[in-house]
Structures are given as C-alpha cells and as structure tokens.
mmCIF file with all atom_site columns, C-alpha atoms in Angstrom:
data_model
loop_
_atom_site.group_PDB
_atom_site.id
_atom_site.type_symbol
_atom_site.label_atom_id
_atom_site.label_alt_id
_atom_site.label_comp_id
_atom_site.label_asym_id
_atom_site.label_entity_id
_atom_site.label_seq_id
_atom_site.pdbx_PDB_ins_code
_atom_site.Cartn_x
_atom_site.Cartn_y
_atom_site.Cartn_z
_atom_site.occupancy
_atom_site.B_iso_or_equiv
_atom_site.pdbx_formal_charge
_atom_site.auth_seq_id
_atom_site.auth_comp_id
_atom_site.auth_asym_id
_atom_site.auth_atom_id
_atom_site.pdbx_PDB_model_num
ATOM 1   C CA . GLY A 1 1   ? 0.000   0.000  0.000  1.00 56.00 ? 1   GLY A CA 1
ATOM 2   C CA . GLN A 1 2   ? 0.925   3.647  -0.028 1.00 63.00 ? 2   GLN A CA 1
ATOM 3   C CA . GLN A 1 3   ? 3.561   4.719  2.441  1.00 81.00 ? 3   GLN A CA 1
ATOM 4   C CA . LEU A 1 4   ? 4.912   8.119  3.429  1.00 92.00 ? 4   LEU A CA 1
ATOM 5   C CA . ASN A 1 5   ? 8.360   8.528  4.952  1.00 95.00 ? 5   ASN A CA 1
ATOM 6   C CA . GLN A 1 6   ? 8.934   11.631 7.034  1.00 96.00 ? 6   GLN A CA 1
ATOM 7   C CA . SER A 1 7   ? 12.301  12.917 8.139  1.00 96.00 ? 7   SER A CA 1
ATOM 8   C CA . PRO A 1 8   ? 13.727  13.730 10.484 1.00 97.00 ? 8   PRO A CA 1
ATOM 9   C CA . GLN A 1 9   ? 11.820  11.772 13.111 1.00 96.00 ? 9   GLN A CA 1
ATOM 10  C CA . SER A 1 10  ? 12.560  14.460 15.712 1.00 96.00 ? 10  SER A CA 1
ATOM 11  C CA . MET A 1 11  ? 14.258  17.832 15.926 1.00 96.00 ? 11  MET A CA 1
ATOM 12  C CA . PHE A 1 12  ? 15.590  19.860 18.841 1.00 96.00 ? 12  PHE A CA 1
ATOM 13  C CA . ILE A 1 13  ? 16.210  23.478 17.938 1.00 96.00 ? 13  ILE A CA 1
ATOM 14  C CA . GLN A 1 14  ? 16.813  26.842 19.561 1.00 97.00 ? 14  GLN A CA 1
ATOM 15  C CA . GLU A 1 15  ? 14.129  29.520 19.454 1.00 97.00 ? 15  GLU A CA 1
ATOM 16  C CA . GLY A 1 16  ? 14.668  31.729 16.424 1.00 97.00 ? 16  GLY A CA 1
ATOM 17  C CA . GLU A 1 17  ? 16.186  29.015 14.247 1.00 97.00 ? 17  GLU A CA 1
ATOM 18  C CA . ASP A 1 18  ? 14.698  27.882 10.962 1.00 97.00 ? 18  ASP A CA 1
ATOM 19  C CA . VAL A 1 19  ? 13.399  24.332 10.553 1.00 97.00 ? 19  VAL A CA 1
ATOM 20  C CA . SER A 1 20  ? 13.067  22.099 7.537  1.00 97.00 ? 20  SER A CA 1
ATOM 21  C CA . MET A 1 21  ? 11.349  18.722 7.321  1.00 97.00 ? 21  MET A CA 1
ATOM 22  C CA . ASN A 1 22  ? 10.355  16.580 4.386  1.00 96.00 ? 22  ASN A CA 1
ATOM 23  C CA . CYS A 1 23  ? 8.193   13.755 3.245  1.00 97.00 ? 23  CYS A CA 1
ATOM 24  C CA . THR A 1 24  ? 8.649   11.208 0.468  1.00 96.00 ? 24  THR A CA 1
ATOM 25  C CA . SER A 1 25  ? 6.260   8.684  -0.965 1.00 95.00 ? 25  SER A CA 1
ATOM 26  C CA . SER A 1 26  ? 6.428   5.523  -3.006 1.00 91.00 ? 26  SER A CA 1
ATOM 27  C CA . SER A 1 27  ? 3.264   6.657  -4.800 1.00 89.00 ? 27  SER A CA 1
ATOM 28  C CA . ILE A 1 28  ? 2.046   9.772  -6.547 1.00 91.00 ? 28  ILE A CA 1
ATOM 29  C CA . PHE A 1 29  ? -0.421  12.050 -4.785 1.00 91.00 ? 29  PHE A CA 1
ATOM 30  C CA . ASN A 1 30  ? -2.576  14.791 -6.284 1.00 90.00 ? 30  ASN A CA 1
ATOM 31  C CA . THR A 1 31  ? -2.628  16.806 -3.082 1.00 92.00 ? 31  THR A CA 1
ATOM 32  C CA . TRP A 1 32  ? -0.146  17.161 -0.234 1.00 93.00 ? 32  TRP A CA 1
ATOM 33  C CA . LEU A 1 33  ? -1.189  18.338 3.196  1.00 94.00 ? 33  LEU A CA 1
ATOM 34  C CA . TRP A 1 34  ? 0.807   19.403 6.249  1.00 96.00 ? 34  TRP A CA 1
ATOM 35  C CA . TYR A 1 35  ? -0.775  19.103 9.712  1.00 96.00 ? 35  TYR A CA 1
ATOM 36  C CA . LYS A 1 36  ? 0.318   19.969 13.248 1.00 97.00 ? 36  LYS A CA 1
ATOM 37  C CA . GLN A 1 37  ? -0.839  17.936 16.230 1.00 97.00 ? 37  GLN A CA 1
ATOM 38  C CA . ASP A 1 38  ? -0.575  19.202 19.793 1.00 95.00 ? 38  ASP A CA 1
ATOM 39  C CA . PRO A 1 39  ? -0.778  16.809 22.772 1.00 88.00 ? 39  PRO A CA 1
ATOM 40  C CA . GLY A 1 40  ? -4.330  15.641 23.423 1.00 86.00 ? 40  GLY A CA 1
ATOM 41  C CA . GLU A 1 41  ? -5.647  17.198 20.231 1.00 91.00 ? 41  GLU A CA 1
ATOM 42  C CA . GLY A 1 42  ? -6.440  16.109 16.710 1.00 94.00 ? 42  GLY A CA 1
ATOM 43  C CA . PRO A 1 43  ? -4.322  17.245 13.750 1.00 95.00 ? 43  PRO A CA 1
ATOM 44  C CA . VAL A 1 44  ? -4.900  20.775 12.452 1.00 94.00 ? 44  VAL A CA 1
ATOM 45  C CA . LEU A 1 45  ? -4.289  21.587 8.781  1.00 93.00 ? 45  LEU A CA 1
ATOM 46  C CA . LEU A 1 46  ? -1.448  24.075 8.212  1.00 95.00 ? 46  LEU A CA 1
ATOM 47  C CA . ILE A 1 47  ? -0.949  24.104 4.448  1.00 95.00 ? 47  ILE A CA 1
ATOM 48  C CA . ALA A 1 48  ? -2.496  22.364 1.436  1.00 93.00 ? 48  ALA A CA 1
ATOM 49  C CA . LEU A 1 49  ? -0.653  21.934 -1.876 1.00 94.00 ? 49  LEU A CA 1
ATOM 50  C CA . TYR A 1 50  ? -2.535  21.145 -5.082 1.00 92.00 ? 50  TYR A CA 1
ATOM 51  C CA . LYS A 1 51  ? -0.099  21.337 -7.994 1.00 92.00 ? 51  LYS A CA 1
ATOM 52  C CA . ALA A 1 52  ? 3.286   19.797 -8.677 1.00 93.00 ? 52  ALA A CA 1
ATOM 53  C CA . GLY A 1 53  ? 5.982   22.434 -8.099 1.00 94.00 ? 53  GLY A CA 1
ATOM 54  C CA . GLU A 1 54  ? 3.647   24.658 -6.085 1.00 94.00 ? 54  GLU A CA 1
ATOM 55  C CA . LEU A 1 55  ? 5.228   26.716 -3.313 1.00 96.00 ? 55  LEU A CA 1
ATOM 56  C CA . THR A 1 56  ? 2.794   27.993 -0.681 1.00 96.00 ? 56  THR A CA 1
ATOM 57  C CA . SER A 1 57  ? 3.285   30.107 2.436  1.00 96.00 ? 57  SER A CA 1
ATOM 58  C CA . ASN A 1 58  ? 1.209   30.560 5.555  1.00 95.00 ? 58  ASN A CA 1
ATOM 59  C CA . GLY A 1 59  ? 2.867   33.095 7.824  1.00 96.00 ? 59  GLY A CA 1
ATOM 60  C CA . ARG A 1 60  ? 6.234   31.674 8.901  1.00 97.00 ? 60  ARG A CA 1
ATOM 61  C CA . LEU A 1 61  ? 5.462   28.357 7.215  1.00 97.00 ? 61  LEU A CA 1
ATOM 62  C CA . THR A 1 62  ? 6.401   27.522 3.634  1.00 98.00 ? 62  THR A CA 1
ATOM 63  C CA . ALA A 1 63  ? 5.717   24.239 1.885  1.00 97.00 ? 63  ALA A CA 1
ATOM 64  C CA . GLN A 1 64  ? 6.430   22.883 -1.566 1.00 97.00 ? 64  GLN A CA 1
ATOM 65  C CA . PHE A 1 65  ? 4.832   20.146 -3.655 1.00 95.00 ? 65  PHE A CA 1
ATOM 66  C CA . GLY A 1 66  ? 7.584   18.182 -5.412 1.00 95.00 ? 66  GLY A CA 1
ATOM 67  C CA . ILE A 1 67  ? 7.723   18.062 -9.213 1.00 94.00 ? 67  ILE A CA 1
ATOM 68  C CA . THR A 1 68  ? 7.464   14.266 -9.214 1.00 93.00 ? 68  THR A CA 1
ATOM 69  C CA . ARG A 1 69  ? 4.361   14.472 -6.955 1.00 92.00 ? 69  ARG A CA 1
ATOM 70  C CA . LYS A 1 70  ? 6.097   12.002 -4.654 1.00 94.00 ? 70  LYS A CA 1
ATOM 71  C CA . ASP A 1 71  ? 7.564   14.426 -2.148 1.00 95.00 ? 71  ASP A CA 1
ATOM 72  C CA . SER A 1 72  ? 7.020   17.628 -0.203 1.00 97.00 ? 72  SER A CA 1
ATOM 73  C CA . PHE A 1 73  ? 8.870   19.750 2.321  1.00 97.00 ? 73  PHE A CA 1
ATOM 74  C CA . LEU A 1 74  ? 7.829   22.124 5.072  1.00 98.00 ? 74  LEU A CA 1
ATOM 75  C CA . ASN A 1 75  ? 9.951   24.998 6.343  1.00 98.00 ? 75  ASN A CA 1
ATOM 76  C CA . ILE A 1 76  ? 9.321   26.994 9.508  1.00 98.00 ? 76  ILE A CA 1
ATOM 77  C CA . SER A 1 77  ? 11.214  30.242 9.836  1.00 97.00 ? 77  SER A CA 1
ATOM 78  C CA . ALA A 1 78  ? 12.205  31.973 13.066 1.00 97.00 ? 78  ALA A CA 1
ATOM 79  C CA . SER A 1 79  ? 10.774  29.247 15.316 1.00 97.00 ? 79  SER A CA 1
ATOM 80  C CA . ILE A 1 80  ? 8.970   30.143 18.537 1.00 97.00 ? 80  ILE A CA 1
ATOM 81  C CA . PRO A 1 81  ? 8.073   27.979 21.564 1.00 95.00 ? 81  PRO A CA 1
ATOM 82  C CA . SER A 1 82  ? 4.472   27.465 20.394 1.00 95.00 ? 82  SER A CA 1
ATOM 83  C CA . ASP A 1 83  ? 5.774   25.713 17.272 1.00 97.00 ? 83  ASP A CA 1
ATOM 84  C CA . VAL A 1 84  ? 6.396   22.678 19.505 1.00 97.00 ? 84  VAL A CA 1
ATOM 85  C CA . GLY A 1 85  ? 4.357   19.690 18.411 1.00 97.00 ? 85  GLY A CA 1
ATOM 86  C CA . ILE A 1 86  ? 4.211   16.858 15.915 1.00 97.00 ? 86  ILE A CA 1
ATOM 87  C CA . TYR A 1 87  ? 4.103   17.746 12.224 1.00 98.00 ? 87  TYR A CA 1
ATOM 88  C CA . PHE A 1 88  ? 2.513   15.293 9.812  1.00 97.00 ? 88  PHE A CA 1
ATOM 89  C CA . CYS A 1 89  ? 2.525   15.200 6.066  1.00 96.00 ? 89  CYS A CA 1
ATOM 90  C CA . ALA A 1 90  ? -0.399  13.541 4.310  1.00 94.00 ? 90  ALA A CA 1
ATOM 91  C CA . GLY A 1 91  ? -1.101  12.608 0.725  1.00 93.00 ? 91  GLY A CA 1
ATOM 92  C CA . LEU A 1 92  ? -4.515  12.708 -0.816 1.00 88.00 ? 92  LEU A CA 1
ATOM 93  C CA . ASN A 1 93  ? -5.859  11.434 -4.119 1.00 81.00 ? 93  ASN A CA 1
ATOM 94  C CA . THR A 1 94  ? -9.600  11.227 -3.887 1.00 68.00 ? 94  THR A CA 1
ATOM 95  C CA . ASN A 1 95  ? -11.349 13.294 -1.276 1.00 60.00 ? 95  ASN A CA 1
ATOM 96  C CA . ALA A 1 96  ? -10.795 15.129 1.958  1.00 55.00 ? 96  ALA A CA 1
ATOM 97  C CA . GLY A 1 97  ? -11.501 12.141 4.170  1.00 63.00 ? 97  GLY A CA 1
ATOM 98  C CA . LYS A 1 98  ? -9.076  9.509  2.982  1.00 80.00 ? 98  LYS A CA 1
ATOM 99  C CA . SER A 1 99  ? -5.567  10.781 3.580  1.00 88.00 ? 99  SER A CA 1
ATOM 100 C CA . THR A 1 100 ? -2.389  8.736  3.918  1.00 92.00 ? 100 THR A CA 1
ATOM 101 C CA . PHE A 1 101 ? -0.262  10.095 6.756  1.00 94.00 ? 101 PHE A CA 1
ATOM 102 C CA . GLY A 1 102 ? 3.431   9.917  7.524  1.00 95.00 ? 102 GLY A CA 1
ATOM 103 C CA . ASP A 1 103 ? 4.610   9.051  11.042 1.00 94.00 ? 103 ASP A CA 1
ATOM 104 C CA . GLY A 1 104 ? 5.411   12.637 11.925 1.00 96.00 ? 104 GLY A CA 1
ATOM 105 C CA . THR A 1 105 ? 8.314   14.875 12.890 1.00 97.00 ? 105 THR A CA 1
ATOM 106 C CA . THR A 1 106 ? 8.400   15.848 16.560 1.00 97.00 ? 106 THR A CA 1
ATOM 107 C CA . LEU A 1 107 ? 9.653   19.398 17.005 1.00 97.00 ? 107 LEU A CA 1
ATOM 108 C CA . THR A 1 108 ? 11.055  20.701 20.284 1.00 97.00 ? 108 THR A CA 1
ATOM 109 C CA . VAL A 1 109 ? 11.967  24.395 20.556 1.00 96.00 ? 109 VAL A CA 1
ATOM 110 C CA . LYS A 1 110 ? 14.231  25.480 23.370 1.00 93.00 ? 110 LYS A CA 1
ATOM 111 C CA . PRO A 1 111 ? 13.741  29.072 24.561 1.00 88.00 ? 111 PRO A CA 1
ATOM 112 C CA . ASP B 2 1   ? -19.923 27.068 15.669 1.00 61.00 ? 1   ASP B CA 1
ATOM 113 C CA . ALA B 2 2   ? -18.950 23.794 17.285 1.00 72.00 ? 2   ALA B CA 1
ATOM 114 C CA . GLY B 2 3   ? -16.160 21.871 15.659 1.00 92.00 ? 3   GLY B CA 1
ATOM 115 C CA . VAL B 2 4   ? -15.934 18.095 15.496 1.00 96.00 ? 4   VAL B CA 1
ATOM 116 C CA . THR B 2 5   ? -16.825 16.555 18.844 1.00 97.00 ? 5   THR B CA 1
ATOM 117 C CA . GLN B 2 6   ? -16.021 13.034 19.963 1.00 97.00 ? 6   GLN B CA 1
ATOM 118 C CA . SER B 2 7   ? -17.104 11.030 22.966 1.00 97.00 ? 7   SER B CA 1
ATOM 119 C CA . PRO B 2 8   ? -15.938 9.660  25.244 1.00 97.00 ? 8   PRO B CA 1
ATOM 120 C CA . THR B 2 9   ? -12.496 11.253 25.547 1.00 96.00 ? 9   THR B CA 1
ATOM 121 C CA . HIS B 2 10  ? -11.000 8.244  27.308 1.00 96.00 ? 10  HIS B CA 1
ATOM 122 C CA . LEU B 2 11  ? -12.072 4.641  27.607 1.00 96.00 ? 11  LEU B CA 1
ATOM 123 C CA . ILE B 2 12  ? -10.652 1.475  29.147 1.00 98.00 ? 12  ILE B CA 1
ATOM 124 C CA . LYS B 2 13  ? -11.926 -1.891 27.937 1.00 98.00 ? 13  LYS B CA 1
ATOM 125 C CA . THR B 2 14  ? -11.006 -5.516 28.507 1.00 98.00 ? 14  THR B CA 1
ATOM 126 C CA . ARG B 2 15  ? -9.721  -7.751 25.740 1.00 98.00 ? 15  ARG B CA 1
ATOM 127 C CA . GLY B 2 16  ? -12.630 -9.453 23.946 1.00 98.00 ? 16  GLY B CA 1
ATOM 128 C CA . GLN B 2 17  ? -15.144 -6.740 24.762 1.00 98.00 ? 17  GLN B CA 1
ATOM 129 C CA . GLN B 2 18  ? -16.899 -4.474 22.297 1.00 98.00 ? 18  GLN B CA 1
ATOM 130 C CA . VAL B 2 19  ? -16.700 -0.674 22.148 1.00 98.00 ? 19  VAL B CA 1
ATOM 131 C CA . THR B 2 20  ? -18.675 2.134  20.497 1.00 98.00 ? 20  THR B CA 1
ATOM 132 C CA . LEU B 2 21  ? -17.154 5.547  19.860 1.00 98.00 ? 21  LEU B CA 1
ATOM 133 C CA . ARG B 2 22  ? -19.196 8.561  18.784 1.00 98.00 ? 22  ARG B CA 1
ATOM 134 C CA . CYS B 2 23  ? -18.573 11.576 16.560 1.00 98.00 ? 23  CYS B CA 1
ATOM 135 C CA . SER B 2 24  ? -20.559 14.704 15.723 1.00 98.00 ? 24  SER B CA 1
ATOM 136 C CA . PRO B 2 25  ? -19.295 16.462 12.611 1.00 97.00 ? 25  PRO B CA 1
ATOM 137 C CA . LYS B 2 26  ? -18.667 20.162 12.206 1.00 95.00 ? 26  LYS B CA 1
ATOM 138 C CA . SER B 2 27  ? -21.768 22.142 11.286 1.00 93.00 ? 27  SER B CA 1
ATOM 139 C CA . GLY B 2 28  ? -22.397 21.969 7.545  1.00 91.00 ? 28  GLY B CA 1
ATOM 140 C CA . HIS B 2 29  ? -20.316 18.823 7.055  1.00 94.00 ? 29  HIS B CA 1
ATOM 141 C CA . ASP B 2 30  ? -21.929 15.612 5.883  1.00 94.00 ? 30  ASP B CA 1
ATOM 142 C CA . THR B 2 31  ? -18.939 13.289 5.479  1.00 93.00 ? 31  THR B CA 1
ATOM 143 C CA . VAL B 2 32  ? -17.258 11.550 8.401  1.00 95.00 ? 32  VAL B CA 1
ATOM 144 C CA . SER B 2 33  ? -13.963 9.657  8.316  1.00 94.00 ? 33  SER B CA 1
ATOM 145 C CA . TRP B 2 34  ? -12.438 7.583  11.100 1.00 97.00 ? 34  TRP B CA 1
ATOM 146 C CA . TYR B 2 35  ? -8.741  7.125  11.769 1.00 97.00 ? 35  TYR B CA 1
ATOM 147 C CA . GLN B 2 36  ? -6.705  5.026  14.201 1.00 97.00 ? 36  GLN B CA 1
ATOM 148 C CA . GLN B 2 37  ? -3.531  6.598  15.573 1.00 97.00 ? 37  GLN B CA 1
ATOM 149 C CA . ALA B 2 38  ? -1.199  4.273  17.450 1.00 95.00 ? 38  ALA B CA 1
ATOM 150 C CA . LEU B 2 39  ? 1.365   5.804  19.790 1.00 93.00 ? 39  LEU B CA 1
ATOM 151 C CA . GLY B 2 40  ? 4.238   7.357  17.865 1.00 92.00 ? 40  GLY B CA 1
ATOM 152 C CA . GLN B 2 41  ? 2.592   6.904  14.483 1.00 94.00 ? 41  GLN B CA 1
ATOM 153 C CA . GLY B 2 42  ? 0.489   8.888  12.081 1.00 95.00 ? 42  GLY B CA 1
ATOM 154 C CA . PRO B 2 43  ? -3.269  8.403  11.746 1.00 95.00 ? 43  PRO B CA 1
ATOM 155 C CA . GLN B 2 44  ? -4.376  5.437  9.636  1.00 96.00 ? 44  GLN B CA 1
ATOM 156 C CA . PHE B 2 45  ? -7.613  5.611  7.651  1.00 94.00 ? 45  PHE B CA 1
ATOM 157 C CA . ILE B 2 46  ? -10.276 3.150  8.815  1.00 97.00 ? 46  ILE B CA 1
ATOM 158 C CA . PHE B 2 47  ? -13.336 4.117  6.758  1.00 95.00 ? 47  PHE B CA 1
ATOM 159 C CA . GLN B 2 48  ? -15.498 6.969  5.563  1.00 93.00 ? 48  GLN B CA 1
ATOM 160 C CA . TYR B 2 49  ? -19.258 7.512  5.730  1.00 95.00 ? 49  TYR B CA 1
ATOM 161 C CA . TYR B 2 50  ? -21.349 9.656  3.450  1.00 93.00 ? 50  TYR B CA 1
ATOM 162 C CA . GLU B 2 51  ? -25.136 9.578  3.019  1.00 93.00 ? 51  GLU B CA 1
ATOM 163 C CA . GLU B 2 52  ? -25.314 6.932  5.752  1.00 95.00 ? 52  GLU B CA 1
ATOM 164 C CA . GLU B 2 53  ? -23.206 4.482  3.764  1.00 95.00 ? 53  GLU B CA 1
ATOM 165 C CA . GLU B 2 54  ? -19.620 3.293  4.035  1.00 94.00 ? 54  GLU B CA 1
ATOM 166 C CA . ARG B 2 55  ? -17.953 4.769  0.950  1.00 91.00 ? 55  ARG B CA 1
ATOM 167 C CA . GLN B 2 56  ? -14.295 3.881  1.382  1.00 89.00 ? 56  GLN B CA 1
ATOM 168 C CA . ARG B 2 57  ? -12.441 1.542  3.666  1.00 93.00 ? 57  ARG B CA 1
ATOM 169 C CA . GLY B 2 58  ? -8.829  1.198  4.698  1.00 92.00 ? 58  GLY B CA 1
ATOM 170 C CA . ASN B 2 59  ? -6.972  -1.973 5.587  1.00 93.00 ? 59  ASN B CA 1
ATOM 171 C CA . PHE B 2 60  ? -8.859  -2.860 8.774  1.00 96.00 ? 60  PHE B CA 1
ATOM 172 C CA . PRO B 2 61  ? -10.608 -6.147 9.653  1.00 97.00 ? 61  PRO B CA 1
ATOM 173 C CA . ASP B 2 62  ? -14.368 -6.603 9.770  1.00 96.00 ? 62  ASP B CA 1
ATOM 174 C CA . ARG B 2 63  ? -14.224 -6.249 13.557 1.00 98.00 ? 63  ARG B CA 1
ATOM 175 C CA . PHE B 2 64  ? -14.253 -2.523 12.787 1.00 98.00 ? 64  PHE B CA 1
ATOM 176 C CA . SER B 2 65  ? -17.657 -1.331 11.668 1.00 98.00 ? 65  SER B CA 1
ATOM 177 C CA . GLY B 2 66  ? -19.497 1.933  11.622 1.00 97.00 ? 66  GLY B CA 1
ATOM 178 C CA . HIS B 2 67  ? -22.708 3.755  11.136 1.00 97.00 ? 67  HIS B CA 1
ATOM 179 C CA . GLN B 2 68  ? -23.838 7.204  10.086 1.00 98.00 ? 68  GLN B CA 1
ATOM 180 C CA . PHE B 2 69  ? -27.131 8.686  11.213 1.00 97.00 ? 69  PHE B CA 1
ATOM 181 C CA . PRO B 2 70  ? -29.460 11.040 9.300  1.00 97.00 ? 70  PRO B CA 1
ATOM 182 C CA . ASN B 2 71  ? -28.053 13.994 11.271 1.00 96.00 ? 71  ASN B CA 1
ATOM 183 C CA . TYR B 2 72  ? -24.577 13.056 9.900  1.00 97.00 ? 72  TYR B CA 1
ATOM 184 C CA . SER B 2 73  ? -23.210 11.960 13.272 1.00 98.00 ? 73  SER B CA 1
ATOM 185 C CA . SER B 2 74  ? -21.343 8.681  13.248 1.00 98.00 ? 74  SER B CA 1
ATOM 186 C CA . GLU B 2 75  ? -20.342 5.734  15.406 1.00 98.00 ? 75  GLU B CA 1
ATOM 187 C CA . LEU B 2 76  ? -17.324 3.474  15.219 1.00 98.00 ? 76  LEU B CA 1
ATOM 188 C CA . ASN B 2 77  ? -17.769 -0.021 16.634 1.00 98.00 ? 77  ASN B CA 1
ATOM 189 C CA . VAL B 2 78  ? -14.962 -2.430 17.379 1.00 98.00 ? 78  VAL B CA 1
ATOM 190 C CA . ASN B 2 79  ? -15.760 -6.029 18.334 1.00 98.00 ? 79  ASN B CA 1
ATOM 191 C CA . ALA B 2 80  ? -13.600 -8.641 20.044 1.00 98.00 ? 80  ALA B CA 1
ATOM 192 C CA . LEU B 2 81  ? -11.082 -6.076 21.211 1.00 98.00 ? 81  LEU B CA 1
ATOM 193 C CA . LEU B 2 82  ? -7.391  -6.925 21.041 1.00 98.00 ? 82  LEU B CA 1
ATOM 194 C CA . LEU B 2 83  ? -4.563  -5.349 23.013 1.00 98.00 ? 83  LEU B CA 1
ATOM 195 C CA . GLY B 2 84  ? -3.312  -3.935 19.707 1.00 97.00 ? 84  GLY B CA 1
ATOM 196 C CA . ASP B 2 85  ? -6.509  -1.939 19.284 1.00 98.00 ? 85  ASP B CA 1
ATOM 197 C CA . SER B 2 86  ? -5.266  0.442  21.976 1.00 98.00 ? 86  SER B CA 1
ATOM 198 C CA . ALA B 2 87  ? -4.890  3.779  20.215 1.00 97.00 ? 87  ALA B CA 1
ATOM 199 C CA . LEU B 2 88  ? -6.261  7.279  19.729 1.00 97.00 ? 88  LEU B CA 1
ATOM 200 C CA . TYR B 2 89  ? -9.313  7.115  17.478 1.00 98.00 ? 89  TYR B CA 1
ATOM 201 C CA . LEU B 2 90  ? -9.851  10.269 15.471 1.00 97.00 ? 90  LEU B CA 1
ATOM 202 C CA . CYS B 2 91  ? -12.935 11.400 13.630 1.00 97.00 ? 91  CYS B CA 1
ATOM 203 C CA . ALA B 2 92  ? -12.680 13.920 10.786 1.00 95.00 ? 92  ALA B CA 1
ATOM 204 C CA . SER B 2 93  ? -15.526 15.662 9.004  1.00 95.00 ? 93  SER B CA 1
ATOM 205 C CA . SER B 2 94  ? -15.647 17.343 5.617  1.00 91.00 ? 94  SER B CA 1
ATOM 206 C CA . ARG B 2 95  ? -17.910 18.328 2.756  1.00 88.00 ? 95  ARG B CA 1
ATOM 207 C CA . PRO B 2 96  ? -17.800 16.551 -0.626 1.00 77.00 ? 96  PRO B CA 1
ATOM 208 C CA . GLY B 2 97  ? -15.157 18.087 -2.864 1.00 74.00 ? 97  GLY B CA 1
ATOM 209 C CA . ASP B 2 98  ? -13.347 19.830 -0.011 1.00 80.00 ? 98  ASP B CA 1
ATOM 210 C CA . THR B 2 99  ? -9.660  19.227 0.575  1.00 76.00 ? 99  THR B CA 1
ATOM 211 C CA . GLU B 2 100 ? -9.682  20.054 4.243  1.00 82.00 ? 100 GLU B CA 1
ATOM 212 C CA . ALA B 2 101 ? -11.030 17.621 6.792  1.00 88.00 ? 101 ALA B CA 1
ATOM 213 C CA . PHE B 2 102 ? -11.449 18.897 10.357 1.00 92.00 ? 102 PHE B CA 1
ATOM 214 C CA . PHE B 2 103 ? -10.403 16.527 13.137 1.00 95.00 ? 103 PHE B CA 1
ATOM 215 C CA . GLY B 2 104 ? -11.877 16.051 16.566 1.00 96.00 ? 104 GLY B CA 1
ATOM 216 C CA . GLN B 2 105 ? -9.640  15.672 19.598 1.00 95.00 ? 105 GLN B CA 1
ATOM 217 C CA . GLY B 2 106 ? -10.051 11.931 19.559 1.00 97.00 ? 106 GLY B CA 1
ATOM 218 C CA . THR B 2 107 ? -11.001 9.108  21.911 1.00 98.00 ? 107 THR B CA 1
ATOM 219 C CA . ARG B 2 108 ? -8.129  7.429  23.709 1.00 97.00 ? 108 ARG B CA 1
ATOM 220 C CA . LEU B 2 109 ? -8.963  3.686  23.907 1.00 98.00 ? 109 LEU B CA 1
ATOM 221 C CA . THR B 2 110 ? -6.940  1.442  26.169 1.00 98.00 ? 110 THR B CA 1
ATOM 222 C CA . VAL B 2 111 ? -7.486  -2.323 25.980 1.00 98.00 ? 111 VAL B CA 1
ATOM 223 C CA . VAL B 2 112 ? -6.237  -4.298 28.978 1.00 98.00 ? 112 VAL B CA 1
#
C-alpha cells in the first residue's frame, strides 16, 4: 500500500532558528497536506498543496509540492516555543476524508 | 460554531469486549472519516461515511464497523477487542469536494 516517509523523526532546535522537514512517498499524490498535532488534540491543517511544483506560504510556514508528486517539504522560519508539536505530512488522491499520513516529525523548541 | 466533537475522551476496555465511539461532525459537514492513531505513528484511515453508507475503507478487519445517522453523526464499533486496538481514534468531518477535513480531539482507547 501507499507509504509516506517523514524525516527527520525528531528535531531539537533553539528559538529563532529555521526548521526544515520533508516527506517522500512511493506513490504519486494529487494533493499534499501538512498538519500539526498538539498533545491531546487532533491534527490541524497548516498548508495544502494542489499542484506539482507549487510553493505555498502561511505566515512563517512555507511548503512545496515536489515536481514528481512524490515528495514535499515544510519549512518553519524563526521558530517560537508554540511551534512545539508533531508535524505530519499527508497525501490525498480522492477526497478530503481519505488521507495517507506519515509518522510525523516531533519538534522541540528550546527558549 | 462547534467543531468536530467526539465522545468519550477516554475509555478502558477488557480484551474481547466491544466498544462504540461517537462523533458529531462540524456544522455543515456531511462526510465523516475515522482514523486510528497508534502511539508514535500517524493516523491510519479506517473508513469513511457519506449519506449513511460506508464509501471507502482502509486496511482494517471486519471487527471494525461503523454507522452514520441522518443527522450526519457517526459511530465506530470495534468487536472482540485486542490489546493492539489500543490507540487514539480520530474522527474527521468534511464536505464533498473539499480538501480540508477537520479533526476532533479523539477518543483514547486502552485495551487491557
């Protein structure tokens, strides 16, 4: 079946640093999604990417949809303590409900 | 405007028992998807309900079943619980054609 590989698995950074994480797939997706999950909560959508090569920003977050449609990256600039959490990539081909998720990147930001 | 609500928030069951989890979708949403999230992993798609029918299903055994009611709320049932069914069960709601699905905070199921 479809599988998404996220890296790195975890990151420990200093407040103010930039962060980069990526996601690769063995299959093509038509849409890539990036979510953040805080403890005790469900995932919250950060950015959605719809076209190969697309670069999209949302505040300090920037994400790109790879040309091959098999990969994506997420950058966070000037990290702050509230950026702490688990970041998931997800691929989507059909509709909003059925997404294939990676296993997440856990981000820790030290003040 | 209430978001996606799930109940209960936590649940402890004994191996072999049956469990029912409940989900109310976000206002205006008619599609409900269920996910299982094991500790340290990403959510895995179980199935999706639309117009009171199961429309898509992931790689889960028949012990996992569901239902959607006319008011779009949904239930997830798991029979003959196994220790490995311990996980966070997430419900997500959406509208047909939308990319974004909104997640509830989940039900933490522990099987002992």
